[in-house]
Each structure stands twice: as structure tokens, then as C-alpha cells.
Short mmCIF file of C-alpha atoms in Angstrom, two decimals:
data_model
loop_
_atom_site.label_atom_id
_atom_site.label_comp_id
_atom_site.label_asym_id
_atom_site.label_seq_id
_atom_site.Cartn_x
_atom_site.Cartn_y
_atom_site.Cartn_z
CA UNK A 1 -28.51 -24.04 26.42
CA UNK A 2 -25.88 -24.06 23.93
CA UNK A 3 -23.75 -21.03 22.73
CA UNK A 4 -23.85 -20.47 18.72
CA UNK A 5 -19.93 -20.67 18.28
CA UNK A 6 -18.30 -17.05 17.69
CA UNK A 7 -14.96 -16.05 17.03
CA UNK A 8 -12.93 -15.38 20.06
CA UNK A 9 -11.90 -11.85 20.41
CA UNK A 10 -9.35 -10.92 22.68
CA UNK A 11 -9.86 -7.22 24.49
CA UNK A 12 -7.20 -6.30 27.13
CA UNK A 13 -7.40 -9.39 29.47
CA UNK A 14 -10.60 -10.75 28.73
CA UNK A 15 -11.86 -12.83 25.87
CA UNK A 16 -14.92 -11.97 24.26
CA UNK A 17 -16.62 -14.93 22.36
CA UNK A 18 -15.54 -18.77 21.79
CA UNK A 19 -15.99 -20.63 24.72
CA UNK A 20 -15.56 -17.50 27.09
CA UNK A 21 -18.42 -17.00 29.43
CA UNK A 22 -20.50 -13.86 28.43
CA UNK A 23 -19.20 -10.64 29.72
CA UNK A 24 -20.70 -8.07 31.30
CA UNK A 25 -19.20 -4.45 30.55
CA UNK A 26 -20.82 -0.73 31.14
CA UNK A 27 -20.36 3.07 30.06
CA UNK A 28 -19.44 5.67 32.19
CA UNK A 29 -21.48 9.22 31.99
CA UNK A 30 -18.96 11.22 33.24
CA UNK A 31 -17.05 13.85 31.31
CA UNK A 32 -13.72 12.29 29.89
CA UNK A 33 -12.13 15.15 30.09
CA UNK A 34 -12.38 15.09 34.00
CA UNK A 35 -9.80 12.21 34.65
CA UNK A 36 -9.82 11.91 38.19
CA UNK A 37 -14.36 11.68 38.15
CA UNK A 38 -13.70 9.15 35.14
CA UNK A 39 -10.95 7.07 36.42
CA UNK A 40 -13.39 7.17 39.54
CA UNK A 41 -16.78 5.74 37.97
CA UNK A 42 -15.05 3.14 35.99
CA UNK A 43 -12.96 2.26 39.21
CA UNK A 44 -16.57 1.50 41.00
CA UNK A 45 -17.85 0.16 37.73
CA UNK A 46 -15.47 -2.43 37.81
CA UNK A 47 -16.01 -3.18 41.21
CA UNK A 48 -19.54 -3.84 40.83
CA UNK A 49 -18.58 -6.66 38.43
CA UNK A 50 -18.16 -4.63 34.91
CA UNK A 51 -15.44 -6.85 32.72
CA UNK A 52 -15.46 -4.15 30.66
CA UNK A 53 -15.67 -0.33 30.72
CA UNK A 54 -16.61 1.71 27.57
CA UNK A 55 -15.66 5.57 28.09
CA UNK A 56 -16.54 8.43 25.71
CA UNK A 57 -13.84 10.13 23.33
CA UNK A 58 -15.25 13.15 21.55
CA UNK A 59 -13.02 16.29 22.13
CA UNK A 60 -9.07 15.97 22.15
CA UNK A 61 -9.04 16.62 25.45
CA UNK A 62 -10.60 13.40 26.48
CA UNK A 63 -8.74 11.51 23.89
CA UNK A 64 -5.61 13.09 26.05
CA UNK A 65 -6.67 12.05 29.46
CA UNK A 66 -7.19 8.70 28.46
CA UNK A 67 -3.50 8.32 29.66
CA UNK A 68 -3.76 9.79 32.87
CA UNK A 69 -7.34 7.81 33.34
CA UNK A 70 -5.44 4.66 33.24
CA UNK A 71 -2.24 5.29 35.38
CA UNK A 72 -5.15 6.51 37.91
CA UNK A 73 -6.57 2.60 37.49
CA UNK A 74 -3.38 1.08 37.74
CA UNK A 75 -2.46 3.08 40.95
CA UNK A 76 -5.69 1.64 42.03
CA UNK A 77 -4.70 -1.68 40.87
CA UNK A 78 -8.07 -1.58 38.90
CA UNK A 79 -7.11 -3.62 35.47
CA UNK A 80 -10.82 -3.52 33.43
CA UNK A 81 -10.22 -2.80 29.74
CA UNK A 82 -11.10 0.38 28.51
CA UNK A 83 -13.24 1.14 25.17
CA UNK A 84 -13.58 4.20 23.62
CA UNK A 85 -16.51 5.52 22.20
CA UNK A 86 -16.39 7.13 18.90
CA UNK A 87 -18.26 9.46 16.94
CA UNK A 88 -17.53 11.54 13.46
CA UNK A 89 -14.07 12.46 14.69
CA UNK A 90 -12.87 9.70 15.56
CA UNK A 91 -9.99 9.09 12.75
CA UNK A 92 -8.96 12.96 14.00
CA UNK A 93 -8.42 11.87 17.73
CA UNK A 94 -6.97 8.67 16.89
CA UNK A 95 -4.32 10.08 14.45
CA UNK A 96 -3.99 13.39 17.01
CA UNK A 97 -3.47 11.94 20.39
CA UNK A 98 -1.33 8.43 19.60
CA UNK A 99 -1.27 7.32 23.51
CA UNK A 100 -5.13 7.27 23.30
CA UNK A 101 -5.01 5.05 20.50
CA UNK A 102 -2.39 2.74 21.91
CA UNK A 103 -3.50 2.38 25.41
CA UNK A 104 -7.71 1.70 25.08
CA UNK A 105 -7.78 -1.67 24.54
CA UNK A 106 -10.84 -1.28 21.95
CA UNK A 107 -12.44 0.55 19.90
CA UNK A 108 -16.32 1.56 19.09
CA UNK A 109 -16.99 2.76 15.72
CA UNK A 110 -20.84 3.62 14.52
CA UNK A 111 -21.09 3.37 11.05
CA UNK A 112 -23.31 5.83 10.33
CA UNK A 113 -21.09 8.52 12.45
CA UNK A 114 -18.21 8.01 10.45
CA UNK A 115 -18.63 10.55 7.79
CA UNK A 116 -20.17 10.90 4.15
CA UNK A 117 -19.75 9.35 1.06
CA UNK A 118 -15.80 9.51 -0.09
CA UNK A 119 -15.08 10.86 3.24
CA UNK A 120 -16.78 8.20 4.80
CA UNK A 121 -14.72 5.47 3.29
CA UNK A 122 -11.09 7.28 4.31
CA UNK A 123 -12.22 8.12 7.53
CA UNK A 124 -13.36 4.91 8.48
CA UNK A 125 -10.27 3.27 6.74
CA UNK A 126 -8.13 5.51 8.69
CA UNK A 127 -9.73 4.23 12.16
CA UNK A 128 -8.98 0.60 10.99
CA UNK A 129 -5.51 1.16 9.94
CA UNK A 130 -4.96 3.05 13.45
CA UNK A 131 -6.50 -0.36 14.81
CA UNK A 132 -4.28 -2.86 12.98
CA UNK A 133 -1.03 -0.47 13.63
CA UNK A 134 -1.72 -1.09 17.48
CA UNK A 135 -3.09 -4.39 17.23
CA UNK A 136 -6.68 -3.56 18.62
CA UNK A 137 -10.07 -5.20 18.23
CA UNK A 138 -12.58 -3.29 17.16
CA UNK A 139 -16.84 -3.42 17.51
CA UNK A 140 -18.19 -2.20 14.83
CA UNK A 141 -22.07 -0.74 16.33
CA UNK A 142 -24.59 0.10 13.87
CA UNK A 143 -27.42 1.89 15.65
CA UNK A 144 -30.99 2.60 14.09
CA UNK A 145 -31.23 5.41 15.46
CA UNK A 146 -27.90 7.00 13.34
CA UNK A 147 -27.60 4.79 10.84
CA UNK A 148 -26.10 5.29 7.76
CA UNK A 149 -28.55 7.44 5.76
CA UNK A 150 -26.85 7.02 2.25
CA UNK A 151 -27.38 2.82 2.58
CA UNK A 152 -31.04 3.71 4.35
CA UNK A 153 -31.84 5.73 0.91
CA UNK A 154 -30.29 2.79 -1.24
CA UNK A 155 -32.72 0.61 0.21
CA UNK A 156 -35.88 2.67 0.67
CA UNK A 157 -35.87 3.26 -3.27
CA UNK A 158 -35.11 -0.35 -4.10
CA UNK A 159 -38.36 -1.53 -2.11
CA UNK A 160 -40.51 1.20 -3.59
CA UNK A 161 -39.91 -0.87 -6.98
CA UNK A 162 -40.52 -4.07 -5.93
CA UNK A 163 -44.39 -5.35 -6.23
CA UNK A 164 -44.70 -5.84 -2.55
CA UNK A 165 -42.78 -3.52 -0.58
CA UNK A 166 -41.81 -4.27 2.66
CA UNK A 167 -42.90 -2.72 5.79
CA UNK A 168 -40.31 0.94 6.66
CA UNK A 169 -39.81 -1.27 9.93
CA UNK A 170 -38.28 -4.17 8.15
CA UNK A 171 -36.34 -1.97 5.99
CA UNK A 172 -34.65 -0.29 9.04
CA UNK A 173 -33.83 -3.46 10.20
CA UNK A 174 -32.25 -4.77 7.08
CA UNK A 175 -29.85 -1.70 6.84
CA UNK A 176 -28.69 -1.94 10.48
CA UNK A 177 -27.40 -5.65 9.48
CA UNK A 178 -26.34 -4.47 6.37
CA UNK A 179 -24.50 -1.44 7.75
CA UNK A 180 -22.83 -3.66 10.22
CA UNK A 181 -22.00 -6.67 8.21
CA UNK A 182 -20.33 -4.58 5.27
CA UNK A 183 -18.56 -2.39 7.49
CA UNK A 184 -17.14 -5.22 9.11
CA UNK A 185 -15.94 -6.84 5.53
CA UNK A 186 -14.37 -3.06 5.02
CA UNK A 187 -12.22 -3.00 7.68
CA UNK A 188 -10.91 -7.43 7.00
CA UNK A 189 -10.59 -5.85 3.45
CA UNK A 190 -8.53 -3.30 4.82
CA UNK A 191 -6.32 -5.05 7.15
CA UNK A 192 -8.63 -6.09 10.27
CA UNK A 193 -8.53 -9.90 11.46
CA UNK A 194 -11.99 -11.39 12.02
CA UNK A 195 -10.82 -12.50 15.11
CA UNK A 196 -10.78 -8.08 16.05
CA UNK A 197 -14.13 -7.55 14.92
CA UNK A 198 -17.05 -7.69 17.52
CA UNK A 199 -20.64 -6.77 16.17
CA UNK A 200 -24.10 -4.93 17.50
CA UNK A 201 -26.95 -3.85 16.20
CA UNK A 202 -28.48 -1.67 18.57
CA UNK A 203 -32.54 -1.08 18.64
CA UNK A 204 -34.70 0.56 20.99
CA UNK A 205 -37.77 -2.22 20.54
CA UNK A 206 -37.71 -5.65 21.97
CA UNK A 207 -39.14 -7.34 18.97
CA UNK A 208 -36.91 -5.32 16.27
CA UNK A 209 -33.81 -6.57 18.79
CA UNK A 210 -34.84 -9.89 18.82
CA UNK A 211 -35.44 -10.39 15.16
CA UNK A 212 -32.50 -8.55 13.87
CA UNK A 213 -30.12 -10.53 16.10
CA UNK A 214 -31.77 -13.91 15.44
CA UNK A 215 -30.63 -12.78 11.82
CA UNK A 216 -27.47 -11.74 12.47
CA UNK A 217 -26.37 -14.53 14.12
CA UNK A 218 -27.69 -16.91 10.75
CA UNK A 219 -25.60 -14.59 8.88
CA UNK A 220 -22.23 -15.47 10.22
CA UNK A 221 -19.69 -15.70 13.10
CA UNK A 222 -18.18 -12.46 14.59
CA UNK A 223 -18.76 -12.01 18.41
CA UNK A 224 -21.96 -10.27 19.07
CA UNK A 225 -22.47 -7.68 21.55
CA UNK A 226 -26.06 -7.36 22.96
CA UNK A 227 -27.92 -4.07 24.35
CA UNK A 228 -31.47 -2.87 23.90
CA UNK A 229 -30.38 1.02 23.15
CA UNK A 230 -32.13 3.52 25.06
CA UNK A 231 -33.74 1.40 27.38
CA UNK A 232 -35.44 3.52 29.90
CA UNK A 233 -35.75 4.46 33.21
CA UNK A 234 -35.92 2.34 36.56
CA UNK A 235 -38.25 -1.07 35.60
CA UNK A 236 -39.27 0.06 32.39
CA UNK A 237 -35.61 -0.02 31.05
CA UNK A 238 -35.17 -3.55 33.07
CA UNK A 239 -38.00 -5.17 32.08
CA UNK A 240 -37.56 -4.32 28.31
CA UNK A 241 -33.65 -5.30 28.65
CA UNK A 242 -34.85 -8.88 29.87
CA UNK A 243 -37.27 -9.49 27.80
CA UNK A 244 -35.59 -8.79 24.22
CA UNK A 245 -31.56 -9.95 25.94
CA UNK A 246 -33.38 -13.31 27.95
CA UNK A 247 -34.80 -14.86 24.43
CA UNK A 248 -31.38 -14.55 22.60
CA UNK A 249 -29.66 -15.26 25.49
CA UNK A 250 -31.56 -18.32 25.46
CA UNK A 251 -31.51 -19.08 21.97
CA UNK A 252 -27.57 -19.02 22.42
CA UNK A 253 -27.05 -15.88 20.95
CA UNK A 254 -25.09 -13.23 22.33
CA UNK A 255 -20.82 -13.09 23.69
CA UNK A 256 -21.10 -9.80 26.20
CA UNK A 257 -24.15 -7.35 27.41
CA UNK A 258 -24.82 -4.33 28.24
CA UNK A 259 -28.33 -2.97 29.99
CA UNK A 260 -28.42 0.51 28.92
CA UNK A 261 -30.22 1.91 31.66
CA UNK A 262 -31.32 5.71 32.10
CA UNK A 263 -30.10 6.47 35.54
CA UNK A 264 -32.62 8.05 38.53
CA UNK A 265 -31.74 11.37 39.63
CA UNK A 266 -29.06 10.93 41.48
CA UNK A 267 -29.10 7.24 40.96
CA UNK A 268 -25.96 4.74 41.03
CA UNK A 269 -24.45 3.66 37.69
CA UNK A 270 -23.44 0.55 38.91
CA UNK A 271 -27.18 -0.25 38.71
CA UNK A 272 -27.01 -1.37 35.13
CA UNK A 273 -23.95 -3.84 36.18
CA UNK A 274 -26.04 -5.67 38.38
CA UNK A 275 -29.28 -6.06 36.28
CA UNK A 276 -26.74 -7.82 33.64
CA UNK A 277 -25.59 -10.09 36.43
CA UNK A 278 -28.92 -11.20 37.75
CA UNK A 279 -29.91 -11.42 34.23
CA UNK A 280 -27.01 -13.76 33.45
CA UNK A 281 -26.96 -15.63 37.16
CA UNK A 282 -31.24 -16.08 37.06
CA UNK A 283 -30.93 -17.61 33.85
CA UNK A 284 -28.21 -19.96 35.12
CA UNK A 285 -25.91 -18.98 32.18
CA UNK A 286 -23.30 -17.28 34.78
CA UNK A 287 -22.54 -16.60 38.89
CA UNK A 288 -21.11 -13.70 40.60
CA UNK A 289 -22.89 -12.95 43.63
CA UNK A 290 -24.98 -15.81 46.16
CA UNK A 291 -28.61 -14.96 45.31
CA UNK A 292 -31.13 -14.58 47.72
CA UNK A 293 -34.84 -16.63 47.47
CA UNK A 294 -37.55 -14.28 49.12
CA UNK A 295 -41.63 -14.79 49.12
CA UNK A 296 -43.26 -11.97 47.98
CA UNK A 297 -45.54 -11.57 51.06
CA UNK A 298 -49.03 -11.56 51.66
CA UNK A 299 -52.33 -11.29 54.48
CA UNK A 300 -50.04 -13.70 56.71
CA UNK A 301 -47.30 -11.70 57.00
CA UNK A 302 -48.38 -8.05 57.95
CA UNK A 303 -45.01 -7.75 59.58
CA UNK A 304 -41.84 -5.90 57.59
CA UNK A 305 -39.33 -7.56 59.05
CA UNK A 306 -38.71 -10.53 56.49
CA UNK A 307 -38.84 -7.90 53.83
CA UNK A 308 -36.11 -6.38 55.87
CA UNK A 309 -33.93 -9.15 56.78
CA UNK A 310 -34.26 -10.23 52.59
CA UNK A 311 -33.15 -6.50 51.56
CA UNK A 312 -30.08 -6.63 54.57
CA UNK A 313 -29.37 -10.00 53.85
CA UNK A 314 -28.79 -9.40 49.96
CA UNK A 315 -26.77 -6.16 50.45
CA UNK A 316 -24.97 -8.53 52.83
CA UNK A 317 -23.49 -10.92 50.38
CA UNK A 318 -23.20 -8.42 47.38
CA UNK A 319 -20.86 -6.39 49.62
CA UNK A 320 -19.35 -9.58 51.00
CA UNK A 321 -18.12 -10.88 47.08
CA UNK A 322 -14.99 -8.84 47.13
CA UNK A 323 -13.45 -10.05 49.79
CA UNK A 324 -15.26 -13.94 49.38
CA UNK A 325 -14.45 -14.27 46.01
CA UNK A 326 -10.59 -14.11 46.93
CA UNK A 327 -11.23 -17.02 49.36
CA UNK A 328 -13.77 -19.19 48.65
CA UNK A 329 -13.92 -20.52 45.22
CA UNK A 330 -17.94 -21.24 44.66
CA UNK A 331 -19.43 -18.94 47.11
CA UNK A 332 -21.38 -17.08 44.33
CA UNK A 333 -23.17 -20.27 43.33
CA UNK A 334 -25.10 -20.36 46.82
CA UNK A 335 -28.33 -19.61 47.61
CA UNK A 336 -30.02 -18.17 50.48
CA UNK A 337 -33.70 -18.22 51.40
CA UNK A 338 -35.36 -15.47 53.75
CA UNK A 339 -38.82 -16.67 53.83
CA UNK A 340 -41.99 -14.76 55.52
CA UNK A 341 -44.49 -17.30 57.02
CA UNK A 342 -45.00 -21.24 57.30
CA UNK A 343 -47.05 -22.42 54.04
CA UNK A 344 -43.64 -21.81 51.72
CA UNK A 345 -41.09 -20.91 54.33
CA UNK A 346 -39.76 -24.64 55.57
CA UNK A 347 -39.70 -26.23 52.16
CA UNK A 348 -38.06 -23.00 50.03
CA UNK A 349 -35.36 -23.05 52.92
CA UNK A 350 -34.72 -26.40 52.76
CA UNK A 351 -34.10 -26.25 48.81
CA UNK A 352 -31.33 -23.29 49.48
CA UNK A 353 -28.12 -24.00 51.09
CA UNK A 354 -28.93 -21.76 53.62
CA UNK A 355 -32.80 -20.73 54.29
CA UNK A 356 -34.67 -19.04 57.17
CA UNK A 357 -38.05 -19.11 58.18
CA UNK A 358 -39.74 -16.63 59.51
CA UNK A 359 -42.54 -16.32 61.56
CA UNK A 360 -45.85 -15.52 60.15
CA UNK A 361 -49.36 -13.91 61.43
CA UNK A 362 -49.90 -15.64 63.82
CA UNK A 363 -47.72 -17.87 64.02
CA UNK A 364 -44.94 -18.96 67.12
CA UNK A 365 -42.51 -16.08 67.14
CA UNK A 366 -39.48 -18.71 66.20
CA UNK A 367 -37.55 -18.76 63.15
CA UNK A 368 -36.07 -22.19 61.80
CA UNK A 369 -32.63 -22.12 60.35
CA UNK A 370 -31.80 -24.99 57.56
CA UNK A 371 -28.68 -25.98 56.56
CA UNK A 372 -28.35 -27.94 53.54
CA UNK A 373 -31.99 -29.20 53.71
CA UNK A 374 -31.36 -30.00 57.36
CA UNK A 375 -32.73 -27.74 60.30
CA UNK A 376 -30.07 -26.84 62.13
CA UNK A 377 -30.94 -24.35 65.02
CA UNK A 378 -33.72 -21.81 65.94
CA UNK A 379 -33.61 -18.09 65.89
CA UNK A 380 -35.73 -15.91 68.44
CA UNK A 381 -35.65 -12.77 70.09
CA UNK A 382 -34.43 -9.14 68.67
CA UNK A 383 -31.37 -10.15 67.23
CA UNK A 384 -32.33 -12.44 64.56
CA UNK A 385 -30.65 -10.65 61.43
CA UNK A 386 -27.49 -10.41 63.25
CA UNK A 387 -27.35 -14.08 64.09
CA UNK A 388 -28.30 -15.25 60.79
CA UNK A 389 -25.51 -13.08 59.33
CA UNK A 390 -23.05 -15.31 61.52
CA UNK A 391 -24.90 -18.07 60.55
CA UNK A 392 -24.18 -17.04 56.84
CA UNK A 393 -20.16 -16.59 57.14
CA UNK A 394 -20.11 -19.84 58.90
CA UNK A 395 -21.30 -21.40 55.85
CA UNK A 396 -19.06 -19.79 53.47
CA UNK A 397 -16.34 -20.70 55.95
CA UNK A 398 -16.97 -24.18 56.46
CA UNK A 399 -18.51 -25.23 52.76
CA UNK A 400 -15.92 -23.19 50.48
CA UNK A 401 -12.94 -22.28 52.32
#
């Protein structure tokens, strides 16, 4: 697939659009004003693969521990770029607490959170002139659900006149674009390269996603930034995240994501970081981790144990990236197979670089290791996993170090 061609946008150390490779970034839910819990989650954000970390900024006192938030990353020689998230006073933090301004490396506005009418226009001009004194880029996020309800009422009483209206659905698309687009033409007016200005038009239905980006993109060439807003819960949220992000994606729209995911009780934030990566590494658009091929099981294979060695084995190699990705240029392209029975087992294993089959139902209580389409050795006993594990780093050793 080919990329529609966006300006580049620099943000800290990572580009954003051009010929840079979508990035992944994430939000922390922590309360900025806690440093040392912020500084924490976007830490382990970042470790999970986040390029970029967005934090909120909504009371003076988190636009004041912003500072301390990064010297605590720096001490733990974590370098992600930091966004901050802004809402209806942001132009009073920004002006209030200069060493917030100058050391986030970007900035969110919502237009429709900036303020109203002639207030609306000084406060958002104030945000971009704070953004042009520092020299920071900028996304620009219109949201339907707070958009800008003086452009909304502009044109909800223009399609009343016309012969046909159009559908309220349509219309709410039409001003998130609009609110977006403009705002983005205010702040170049005001001072703002194009080459600072990232755009997103959040919805919280797949179809309204799909169709206002597919528009958006026709309608010119600032980076986009892609989320389905307010996602869900556990598979709802990841289902609905691939389906609307996997058709742009596909249709070459879209620089960096973001799967807003409602976390489980007591759930890990980090989850959402990984759904973007598989979403980006199934559709072959980017690597970071080896994946792992695994049949879904059936009436031949009544034992757990392949379902177990899949779930070890993939924990395995996720935790294994930090420390592989320093040494062994490529490793995140492979592919393992952990296969349950004979009828698929031999032939997925032979189309990974490493595969193993296990034994059915049945079946001899062997397991057949293949290397590169090659059978290499057989596993038995109680100490499979363990072996194959060995087998694994030999790999990596041999094939990428």
C-alpha cells in the first residue's frame, strides 16, 4: 500500500508524516499533578513501544510538574516526547507556567474547548503565538463530541434552507472537518508553519471515522492523526479500533495512531500500545515485536498445553524486544509458529522461521521442531516449553546477531 504524502512534522525526536513510518503514541490516566505516578506510566508507556506520550494539563499544578515529570524521564534515560493535552485554559497555563510551554514537545488544542466567540479567537491565537515563540508543533483535534457549537449552529440553519437537507449525521461530520481545517488556516494565518500542524478528527463510530477521514485526506496535506474516540472496553474497543483504523490504514491514510481503549479494572495501560502494534505489524505496514502463528484449536486437541506454550511463548519474545532489539537488527520481523495437532501443524511451522508442532489427540506424544522450513530436531518429554525457548534464542543468535 502506498502512503498519501503528508507534511513531515517534527515532534521532539520523532517525525510524524512524510516518509516516516506511522507512529504509535498513548495517554496516560494518571493525575499530572502526581509527578513521580506520571513520570512512572509514561516511563512503562514508552517501554511498551509508545513513540509518543500525550499527558493531561488542566490545573497549574500539572502545567508545573511538567518540569519535574521530565527530569524524572531523563534520570531514567526515557527520551519519548511529551504532549500536552489542553482544554479551555489552556492559553492561561501556557502564558502562567513558561517551562511547561517550553519543555512539551507538542501541543493538543480542541477547537471547540478553546473558548467563545471573541474570546475564542484570542485565546486560541494566544496558544499559537506561545507555539511559534517556542518553536512547537501543534495538533489541532476537533472532536464531535465537543465541537464547536457556534460553527455546529452556522451549519444546522444553513441546511434547514436548502431543498434537501442533509442528514444531522452528515452535518456533524462536515463541522468536525470544518472546525479542524479552519482552525488549522488560523493558527498559519497567525504565525504557525504547516509543517507544525498535525490534524484529527475524532468520532466514536467506525463508519463516521472512516468517511470523515477519507475526506479529510482529499482535502489537503497536514499529517493526520488517527483514533476512534471512546472506543470501549476490552474487544469491543479493539475490534471497533481495527475495523474503522485497518480501512484507512489501508487506503494510505493516516501518519500516527492511537487505540483509545477503556481500561479493565485494574487493567494495564500499556494494553492500548500493543493493539496499535499488532494492528500496524498484522497489516505488514510496521514490526516491533516477532509475532507468534497459533491454531485456534479444536476436537483433536483436548489438551491445553499448546494454548499454553503459544501464550508463554508470546510473552517470551515481547519481554525479550528490549534487550533483542539492541542486538539483533531484524529480530521483530520473525515469526514463530506453536501449532496444536498434525492436519495444520507441519506445514504452518514450516512457513515460520521457527514453528513447533505439537502433538494432537491421539497422536505420538513428539513434537517436530522446523527451522527455516527444515525439521531440525524433536521435542518430547516434560520439558518441551523450556527447550523450545532455547531453541528460540538460538535463532535470534545465529540468524540476526
Amino acid at each position: 500500500m502506498t502512503r498519501k504524502k503528508t507534511r513531515p512534522v517534527k515532534v521532539g525526536n520523532v517525525i510524524v508524516g512524510g516518509d516516516a513510518p506511522v507512529v504509535v503514541q498513548s495517554m496516560t490516566n494518571t493525575d499530572t499533578e502526581d509527578a513521580v505516578r506520571t513520570a512512572m506510566q509514561v516511563a512503562d508507556l514508552a517501554r511498551a513501544g509508545s513513540e509518543l506520550v500525550r499527558i493531561t494539563v488542566n490545573t497549574e499544578k500539572a502545567a508545573q510538574a511538567v518540569p519535574e515529570i521530565r527530569d524524572r524521564l531523563d534520570a531514567m534515560g526515557v527520551a519519548v516526547p511529551l504532549v500536552g493535552d489542553f482544554h479551555f485554559n489552556g492559553h492561561k497555563l501556557l502564558s502562567a507556567v513558561p517551562d511547561c510551554a517550553k519543555l512539551l514537545d507538542k501541543y493538543r488544542i480542541n477547537p471547540g474547548n478553546v473558548g467563545r466567540g471573541k474570546r475564542r479567537d484570542e485565546q486560541f491565537a494566544t496558544m499559537i503565538e506561545i507555539a511559534c515563540r517556542y518553536d512547537k508543533p501543534v495538533r489541532i483535534g476537533a472532536n464531535w463530541g465537543s465541537l464547536d457549537q457556534e460553527l455546529l449552529a452556522t451549519m444546522l440553519d444553513d441546511n434547514a434552507k436548502r431543498a434537501n437537507p442533509l442528514p444531522l449525521d452528515a452535518i456533524n461530520r462536515q463541522a468536525v472537518i470544518e472546525s479542524a481545517l479552519e482552525s488549522a488556516k488560523k493558527a498559519e494565518d497567525i504565525g504557525l508553519p504547516a509543517d507544525h500542524i498535525i490534524i484529527s478528527c475524532k468520532m466514536s463510530r467506525v463508519q463516521d471515522l472512516i468517511q470523515v477521514y477519507s475526506t479529510l485526506s482529499e482535502q489537503g496535506n497536514y499529517a493526520l492523526h488517527l483514533g476512534l474516540t471512546e472506543a470501549g472496553m476490552g474487544s469491543k474497543g479493539i475490534v471497533a479500533s481495527t475495523a474503522a483504523l485497518a480501512i484507512l490504514l489501508q487506503q494510505g491514510i493516516g501518519d500516527t495512531i492511537r487505540i483509545s481503549l477503556t481500561p479493565e479494572p485494574g487493567g494495564d495501560r500499556t494494553r492500548e500500545v500493543i493493539v496499535a502494534q499488532e494492528i500496524l505489524q498484522t497489516m505488514d505496514i510496521r514490526s516491533f515485536t516477532p509475532m507468534v502463528t497459533a491454531c485456534p484449536g479444536c476436537g483433536r486437541t483436548s489438551s491445553t498445553y499448546f494454548q499454553e506454550l503459544a501464550e508463554s511463548i508470546q510473552h517470551y519474545l515481547r519481554d525479550s524486544m528490549p534487550a533483542w532489539k539492541e542486538r539483533y537488527a531484524g529480530v521483530e520481523d520473525m515469526n514463530v509458529a506453536v501449532m496444536g495437532c498434525v492436519v495444520n501443524g507441519p506445514g504452518e511451522s514450516k512457513h515460520a522461521n521457527i514453528g513447533i508442532s505439537l502433538p494432537g489427540t491421539g497422536e505420538r506424544p513428539v513434537a517436530p521442531v522446523f527451522i527455516d522450513g527444515e525439521r531440525d530436531v524433536t521435542l518430547k518429554g516434560d520439558n518441551i516449553a523450556a527447550e523450545f525457548k532455547q531453541i528460540v534464542d538460538r535463532y535470534v543468535e545465529s540468524r540476526y546477531g
